[in-house]
């Protein structure tokens, strides 16, 4: 997935899953603002899909 301004993504932060929105994207890096924390991976994935307007994910699996 290519970073774009306004796009939402999630990452693992301590023992939570955090959703962020990209505010600046350059060739050398990006910045994002914190939106919300979730206790479960599946909830974070669902939130990112909903916020990006992608509908509901069919399968949610961790690939790590």
PDB file of N, CA and C in Angstrom:
ATOM      1  N   UNK A   1       0.844  -1.172   0.000  1.00  0.00           N
ATOM      2  CA  UNK A   1       0.000   0.000   0.000  1.00  0.00           C
ATOM      3  C   UNK A   1       0.891   1.236   0.000  1.00  0.00           C
ATOM      4  N   UNK A   2       0.640   2.152  -0.888  1.00  0.00           N
ATOM      5  CA  UNK A   2       1.393   3.391  -0.990  1.00  0.00           C
ATOM      6  C   UNK A   2       0.783   4.440  -0.072  1.00  0.00           C
ATOM      7  N   UNK A   3       1.620   5.131   0.685  1.00  0.00           N
ATOM      8  CA  UNK A   3       1.130   6.166   1.589  1.00  0.00           C
ATOM      9  C   UNK A   3       0.582   7.346   0.805  1.00  0.00           C
ATOM     10  N   UNK A   4      -0.532   7.891   1.262  1.00  0.00           N
ATOM     11  CA  UNK A   4      -1.140   9.076   0.675  1.00  0.00           C
ATOM     12  C   UNK A   4      -1.691   9.931   1.808  1.00  0.00           C
ATOM     13  N   UNK A   5      -1.652  11.237   1.615  1.00  0.00           N
ATOM     14  CA  UNK A   5      -2.204  12.146   2.624  1.00  0.00           C
ATOM     15  C   UNK A   5      -3.693  11.860   2.770  1.00  0.00           C
ATOM     16  N   UNK A   6      -4.149  11.736   4.010  1.00  0.00           N
ATOM     17  CA  UNK A   6      -5.557  11.463   4.292  1.00  0.00           C
ATOM     18  C   UNK A   6      -5.884   9.997   4.455  1.00  0.00           C
ATOM     19  N   UNK A   7      -4.983   9.107   4.055  1.00  0.00           N
ATOM     20  CA  UNK A   7      -5.211   7.670   4.161  1.00  0.00           C
ATOM     21  C   UNK A   7      -4.988   7.214   5.608  1.00  0.00           C
ATOM     22  N   UNK A   8      -5.791   6.274   6.058  1.00  0.00           N
ATOM     23  CA  UNK A   8      -5.679   5.742   7.419  1.00  0.00           C
ATOM     24  C   UNK A   8      -4.885   4.445   7.406  1.00  0.00           C
ATOM     25  N   UNK A   9      -4.137   4.190   8.472  1.00  0.00           N
ATOM     26  CA  UNK A   9      -3.387   2.949   8.630  1.00  0.00           C
ATOM     27  C   UNK A   9      -3.306   2.631  10.113  1.00  0.00           C
ATOM     28  N   UNK A  10      -2.830   1.440  10.445  1.00  0.00           N
ATOM     29  CA  UNK A  10      -2.699   1.073  11.856  1.00  0.00           C
ATOM     30  C   UNK A  10      -1.323   0.484  12.102  1.00  0.00           C
ATOM     31  N   UNK A  11      -0.925   0.499  13.356  1.00  0.00           N
ATOM     32  CA  UNK A  11       0.336  -0.124  13.754  1.00  0.00           C
ATOM     33  C   UNK A  11       0.223  -0.561  15.211  1.00  0.00           C
ATOM     34  N   UNK A  12       1.129  -1.412  15.611  1.00  0.00           N
ATOM     35  CA  UNK A  12       1.150  -1.930  16.974  1.00  0.00           C
ATOM     36  C   UNK A  12       1.927  -0.957  17.845  1.00  0.00           C
ATOM     37  N   UNK A  13       1.316  -0.527  18.942  1.00  0.00           N
ATOM     38  CA  UNK A  13       1.953   0.414  19.866  1.00  0.00           C
ATOM     39  C   UNK A  13       1.763  -0.122  21.274  1.00  0.00           C
ATOM     40  N   UNK A  14       2.862  -0.548  21.888  1.00  0.00           N
ATOM     41  CA  UNK A  14       2.838  -1.188  23.208  1.00  0.00           C
ATOM     42  C   UNK A  14       1.936  -2.408  23.154  1.00  0.00           C
ATOM     43  N   UNK A  15       0.878  -2.447  23.933  1.00  0.00           N
ATOM     44  CA  UNK A  15      -0.015  -3.610  23.897  1.00  0.00           C
ATOM     45  C   UNK A  15      -1.337  -3.287  23.198  1.00  0.00           C
ATOM     46  N   UNK A  16      -1.353  -2.205  22.410  1.00  0.00           N
ATOM     47  CA  UNK A  16      -2.572  -1.770  21.718  1.00  0.00           C
ATOM     48  C   UNK A  16      -2.304  -1.686  20.223  1.00  0.00           C
ATOM     49  N   UNK A  17      -3.364  -1.571  19.458  1.00  0.00           N
ATOM     50  CA  UNK A  17      -3.294  -1.311  18.023  1.00  0.00           C
ATOM     51  C   UNK A  17      -3.806   0.104  17.811  1.00  0.00           C
ATOM     52  N   UNK A  18      -2.998   0.956  17.195  1.00  0.00           N
ATOM     53  CA  UNK A  18      -3.335   2.367  17.019  1.00  0.00           C
ATOM     54  C   UNK A  18      -3.627   2.672  15.562  1.00  0.00           C
ATOM     55  N   UNK A  19      -4.671   3.483  15.342  1.00  0.00           N
ATOM     56  CA  UNK A  19      -5.040   3.921  13.997  1.00  0.00           C
ATOM     57  C   UNK A  19      -4.543   5.352  13.829  1.00  0.00           C
ATOM     58  N   UNK A  20      -3.898   5.609  12.694  1.00  0.00           N
ATOM     59  CA  UNK A  20      -3.342   6.912  12.372  1.00  0.00           C
ATOM     60  C   UNK A  20      -3.828   7.356  10.999  1.00  0.00           C
ATOM     61  N   UNK A  21      -3.776   8.682  10.764  1.00  0.00           N
ATOM     62  CA  UNK A  21      -4.098   9.245   9.459  1.00  0.00           C
ATOM     63  C   UNK A  21      -2.883  10.021   8.978  1.00  0.00           C
ATOM     64  N   UNK A  22      -2.414   9.715   7.754  1.00  0.00           N
ATOM     65  CA  UNK A  22      -1.266  10.423   7.205  1.00  0.00           C
ATOM     66  C   UNK A  22      -1.596  11.897   7.018  1.00  0.00           C
ATOM     67  N   UNK A  23      -0.702  12.783   7.495  1.00  0.00           N
ATOM     68  CA  UNK A  23      -0.885  14.219   7.327  1.00  0.00           C
ATOM     69  C   UNK A  23       0.113  14.798   6.327  1.00  0.00           C
ATOM     70  N   UNK A  24       1.299  14.210   6.260  1.00  0.00           N
ATOM     71  CA  UNK A  24       2.326  14.640   5.321  1.00  0.00           C
ATOM     72  C   UNK A  24       3.049  13.405   4.790  1.00  0.00           C
ATOM     73  N   UNK A  25       3.247  13.363   3.478  1.00  0.00           N
ATOM     74  CA  UNK A  25       3.985  12.258   2.871  1.00  0.00           C
ATOM     75  C   UNK A  25       5.009  12.848   1.907  1.00  0.00           C
ATOM     76  N   UNK A  26       6.282  12.502   2.121  1.00  0.00           N
ATOM     77  CA  UNK A  26       7.357  12.934   1.237  1.00  0.00           C
ATOM     78  C   UNK A  26       8.140  11.711   0.785  1.00  0.00           C
ATOM     79  N   UNK A  27       9.143  11.943  -0.050  1.00  0.00           N
ATOM     80  CA  UNK A  27       9.975  10.831  -0.513  1.00  0.00           C
ATOM     81  C   UNK A  27      10.818  10.249   0.613  1.00  0.00           C
ATOM     82  N   UNK A  28      11.107  11.036   1.619  1.00  0.00           N
ATOM     83  CA  UNK A  28      11.996  10.586   2.689  1.00  0.00           C
ATOM     84  C   UNK A  28      11.267  10.126   3.948  1.00  0.00           C
ATOM     85  N   UNK A  29       9.969  10.351   4.039  1.00  0.00           N
ATOM     86  CA  UNK A  29       9.244   9.929   5.232  1.00  0.00           C
ATOM     87  C   UNK A  29       7.817  10.433   5.234  1.00  0.00           C
ATOM     88  N   UNK A  30       7.159  10.241   6.369  1.00  0.00           N
ATOM     89  CA  UNK A  30       5.770  10.676   6.491  1.00  0.00           C
ATOM     90  C   UNK A  30       5.457  11.003   7.947  1.00  0.00           C
ATOM     91  N   UNK A  31       4.400  11.780   8.149  1.00  0.00           N
ATOM     92  CA  UNK A  31       3.898  12.061   9.479  1.00  0.00           C
ATOM     93  C   UNK A  31       2.415  11.722   9.509  1.00  0.00           C
ATOM     94  N   UNK A  32       1.935  11.399  10.704  1.00  0.00           N
ATOM     95  CA  UNK A  32       0.537  11.013  10.835  1.00  0.00           C
ATOM     96  C   UNK A  32       0.009  11.470  12.175  1.00  0.00           C
ATOM     97  N   UNK A  33      -1.304  11.661  12.251  1.00  0.00           N
ATOM     98  CA  UNK A  33      -1.918  12.025  13.519  1.00  0.00           C
ATOM     99  C   UNK A  33      -2.662  10.826  14.077  1.00  0.00           C
ATOM    100  N   UNK A  34      -2.618  10.708  15.390  1.00  0.00           N
ATOM    101  CA  UNK A  34      -3.248   9.586  16.084  1.00  0.00           C
ATOM    102  C   UNK A  34      -4.765   9.760  16.062  1.00  0.00           C
ATOM    103  N   UNK A  35      -5.484   8.689  15.769  1.00  0.00           N
ATOM    104  CA  UNK A  35      -6.943   8.725  15.732  1.00  0.00           C
ATOM    105  C   UNK A  35      -7.533   8.012  16.947  1.00  0.00           C
ATOM    106  N   UNK A  36      -7.210   6.726  17.107  1.00  0.00           N
ATOM    107  CA  UNK A  36      -7.800   5.955  18.200  1.00  0.00           C
ATOM    108  C   UNK A  36      -6.994   4.686  18.450  1.00  0.00           C
ATOM    109  N   UNK A  37      -7.096   4.147  19.673  1.00  0.00           N
ATOM    110  CA  UNK A  37      -6.453   2.891  20.049  1.00  0.00           C
ATOM    111  C   UNK A  37      -7.494   1.781  20.134  1.00  0.00           C
ATOM    112  N   UNK A  38      -7.087   0.575  19.774  1.00  0.00           N
ATOM    113  CA  UNK A  38      -7.946  -0.606  19.860  1.00  0.00           C
ATOM    114  C   UNK A  38      -7.196  -1.714  20.575  1.00  0.00           C
ATOM    115  N   UNK A  39      -7.916  -2.524  21.303  1.00  0.00           N
ATOM    116  CA  UNK A  39      -7.308  -3.613  22.042  1.00  0.00           C
ATOM    117  C   UNK A  39      -7.045  -4.844  21.196  1.00  0.00           C
ATOM    118  N   UNK A  40      -7.758  -4.976  20.081  1.00  0.00           N
ATOM    119  CA  UNK A  40      -7.648  -6.168  19.239  1.00  0.00           C
ATOM    120  C   UNK A  40      -7.281  -5.800  17.810  1.00  0.00           C
ATOM    121  N   UNK A  41      -6.448  -6.631  17.206  1.00  0.00           N
ATOM    122  CA  UNK A  41      -6.008  -6.454  15.826  1.00  0.00           C
ATOM    123  C   UNK A  41      -7.201  -6.356  14.877  1.00  0.00           C
ATOM    124  N   UNK A  42      -8.176  -7.234  15.038  1.00  0.00           N
ATOM    125  CA  UNK A  42      -9.338  -7.279  14.151  1.00  0.00           C
ATOM    126  C   UNK A  42     -10.121  -5.971  14.188  1.00  0.00           C
ATOM    127  N   UNK A  43     -10.253  -5.370  15.372  1.00  0.00           N
ATOM    128  CA  UNK A  43     -10.975  -4.099  15.493  1.00  0.00           C
ATOM    129  C   UNK A  43     -10.243  -2.973  14.772  1.00  0.00           C
ATOM    130  N   UNK A  44      -8.931  -2.967  14.854  1.00  0.00           N
ATOM    131  CA  UNK A  44      -8.137  -1.941  14.168  1.00  0.00           C
ATOM    132  C   UNK A  44      -8.262  -2.084  12.657  1.00  0.00           C
ATOM    133  N   UNK A  45      -8.223  -3.321  12.161  1.00  0.00           N
ATOM    134  CA  UNK A  45      -8.367  -3.555  10.725  1.00  0.00           C
ATOM    135  C   UNK A  45      -9.740  -3.081  10.244  1.00  0.00           C
ATOM    136  N   UNK A  46     -10.776  -3.434  10.971  1.00  0.00           N
ATOM    137  CA  UNK A  46     -12.135  -3.012  10.604  1.00  0.00           C
ATOM    138  C   UNK A  46     -12.264  -1.492  10.598  1.00  0.00           C
ATOM    139  N   UNK A  47     -11.653  -0.825  11.574  1.00  0.00           N
ATOM    140  CA  UNK A  47     -11.719   0.638  11.649  1.00  0.00           C
ATOM    141  C   UNK A  47     -11.015   1.278  10.455  1.00  0.00           C
ATOM    142  N   UNK A  48      -9.843   0.765  10.085  1.00  0.00           N
ATOM    143  CA  UNK A  48      -9.105   1.312   8.938  1.00  0.00           C
ATOM    144  C   UNK A  48      -9.907   1.132   7.655  1.00  0.00           C
ATOM    145  N   UNK A  49     -10.492  -0.026   7.455  1.00  0.00           N
ATOM    146  CA  UNK A  49     -11.312  -0.254   6.261  1.00  0.00           C
ATOM    147  C   UNK A  49     -12.494   0.713   6.231  1.00  0.00           C
ATOM    148  N   UNK A  50     -13.168   0.871   7.366  1.00  0.00           N
ATOM    149  CA  UNK A  50     -14.336   1.755   7.432  1.00  0.00           C
ATOM    150  C   UNK A  50     -13.935   3.213   7.161  1.00  0.00           C
ATOM    151  N   UNK A  51     -12.854   3.678   7.804  1.00  0.00           N
ATOM    152  CA  UNK A  51     -12.417   5.058   7.647  1.00  0.00           C
ATOM    153  C   UNK A  51     -11.927   5.362   6.234  1.00  0.00           C
ATOM    154  N   UNK A  52     -11.306   4.386   5.576  1.00  0.00           N
ATOM    155  CA  UNK A  52     -10.831   4.581   4.204  1.00  0.00           C
ATOM    156  C   UNK A  52     -11.936   4.376   3.170  1.00  0.00           C
ATOM    157  N   UNK A  53     -13.109   3.912   3.598  1.00  0.00           N
ATOM    158  CA  UNK A  53     -14.209   3.704   2.672  1.00  0.00           C
ATOM    159  C   UNK A  53     -14.071   2.457   1.828  1.00  0.00           C
ATOM    160  N   UNK A  54     -13.407   1.448   2.347  1.00  0.00           N
ATOM    161  CA  UNK A  54     -13.155   0.215   1.607  1.00  0.00           C
ATOM    162  C   UNK A  54     -14.193  -0.861   1.868  1.00  0.00           C
ATOM    163  N   UNK A  55     -15.234  -0.589   2.621  1.00  0.00           N
ATOM    164  CA  UNK A  55     -16.206  -1.617   2.976  1.00  0.00           C
ATOM    165  C   UNK A  55     -15.674  -2.481   4.115  1.00  0.00           C
ATOM    166  N   UNK A  56     -16.232  -3.679   4.269  1.00  0.00           N
ATOM    167  CA  UNK A  56     -15.784  -4.591   5.322  1.00  0.00           C
ATOM    168  C   UNK A  56     -14.784  -5.599   4.757  1.00  0.00           C
ATOM    169  N   UNK A  57     -13.721  -5.893   5.506  1.00  0.00           N
ATOM    170  CA  UNK A  57     -12.760  -6.901   5.036  1.00  0.00           C
ATOM    171  C   UNK A  57     -13.388  -8.292   5.066  1.00  0.00           C
ATOM    172  N   UNK A  58     -13.067  -9.098   4.051  1.00  0.00           N
ATOM    173  CA  UNK A  58     -13.613 -10.460   3.982  1.00  0.00           C
ATOM    174  C   UNK A  58     -12.908 -11.395   4.957  1.00  0.00           C
ATOM    175  N   UNK A  59     -11.590 -11.357   4.965  1.00  0.00           N
ATOM    176  CA  UNK A  59     -10.791 -12.193   5.866  1.00  0.00           C
ATOM    177  C   UNK A  59      -9.788 -11.321   6.591  1.00  0.00           C
ATOM    178  N   UNK A  60      -9.657 -11.513   7.884  1.00  0.00           N
ATOM    179  CA  UNK A  60      -8.682 -10.771   8.665  1.00  0.00           C
ATOM    180  C   UNK A  60      -7.687 -11.776   9.238  1.00  0.00           C
ATOM    181  N   UNK A  61      -6.463 -11.721   8.732  1.00  0.00           N
ATOM    182  CA  UNK A  61      -5.418 -12.620   9.220  1.00  0.00           C
ATOM    183  C   UNK A  61      -4.145 -11.827   9.471  1.00  0.00           C
ATOM    184  N   UNK A  62      -3.426 -12.212  10.506  1.00  0.00           N
ATOM    185  CA  UNK A  62      -2.128 -11.609  10.782  1.00  0.00           C
ATOM    186  C   UNK A  62      -1.102 -12.319   9.915  1.00  0.00           C
ATOM    187  N   UNK A  63      -0.262 -11.557   9.231  1.00  0.00           N
ATOM    188  CA  UNK A  63       0.754 -12.146   8.359  1.00  0.00           C
ATOM    189  C   UNK A  63       2.143 -11.952   8.941  1.00  0.00           C
ATOM    190  N   UNK A  64       2.235 -12.070  10.257  1.00  0.00           N
ATOM    191  CA  UNK A  64       3.529 -11.917  10.919  1.00  0.00           C
ATOM    192  C   UNK A  64       3.603 -12.806  12.119  1.00  0.00           C
TER     193      UNK A  64
END
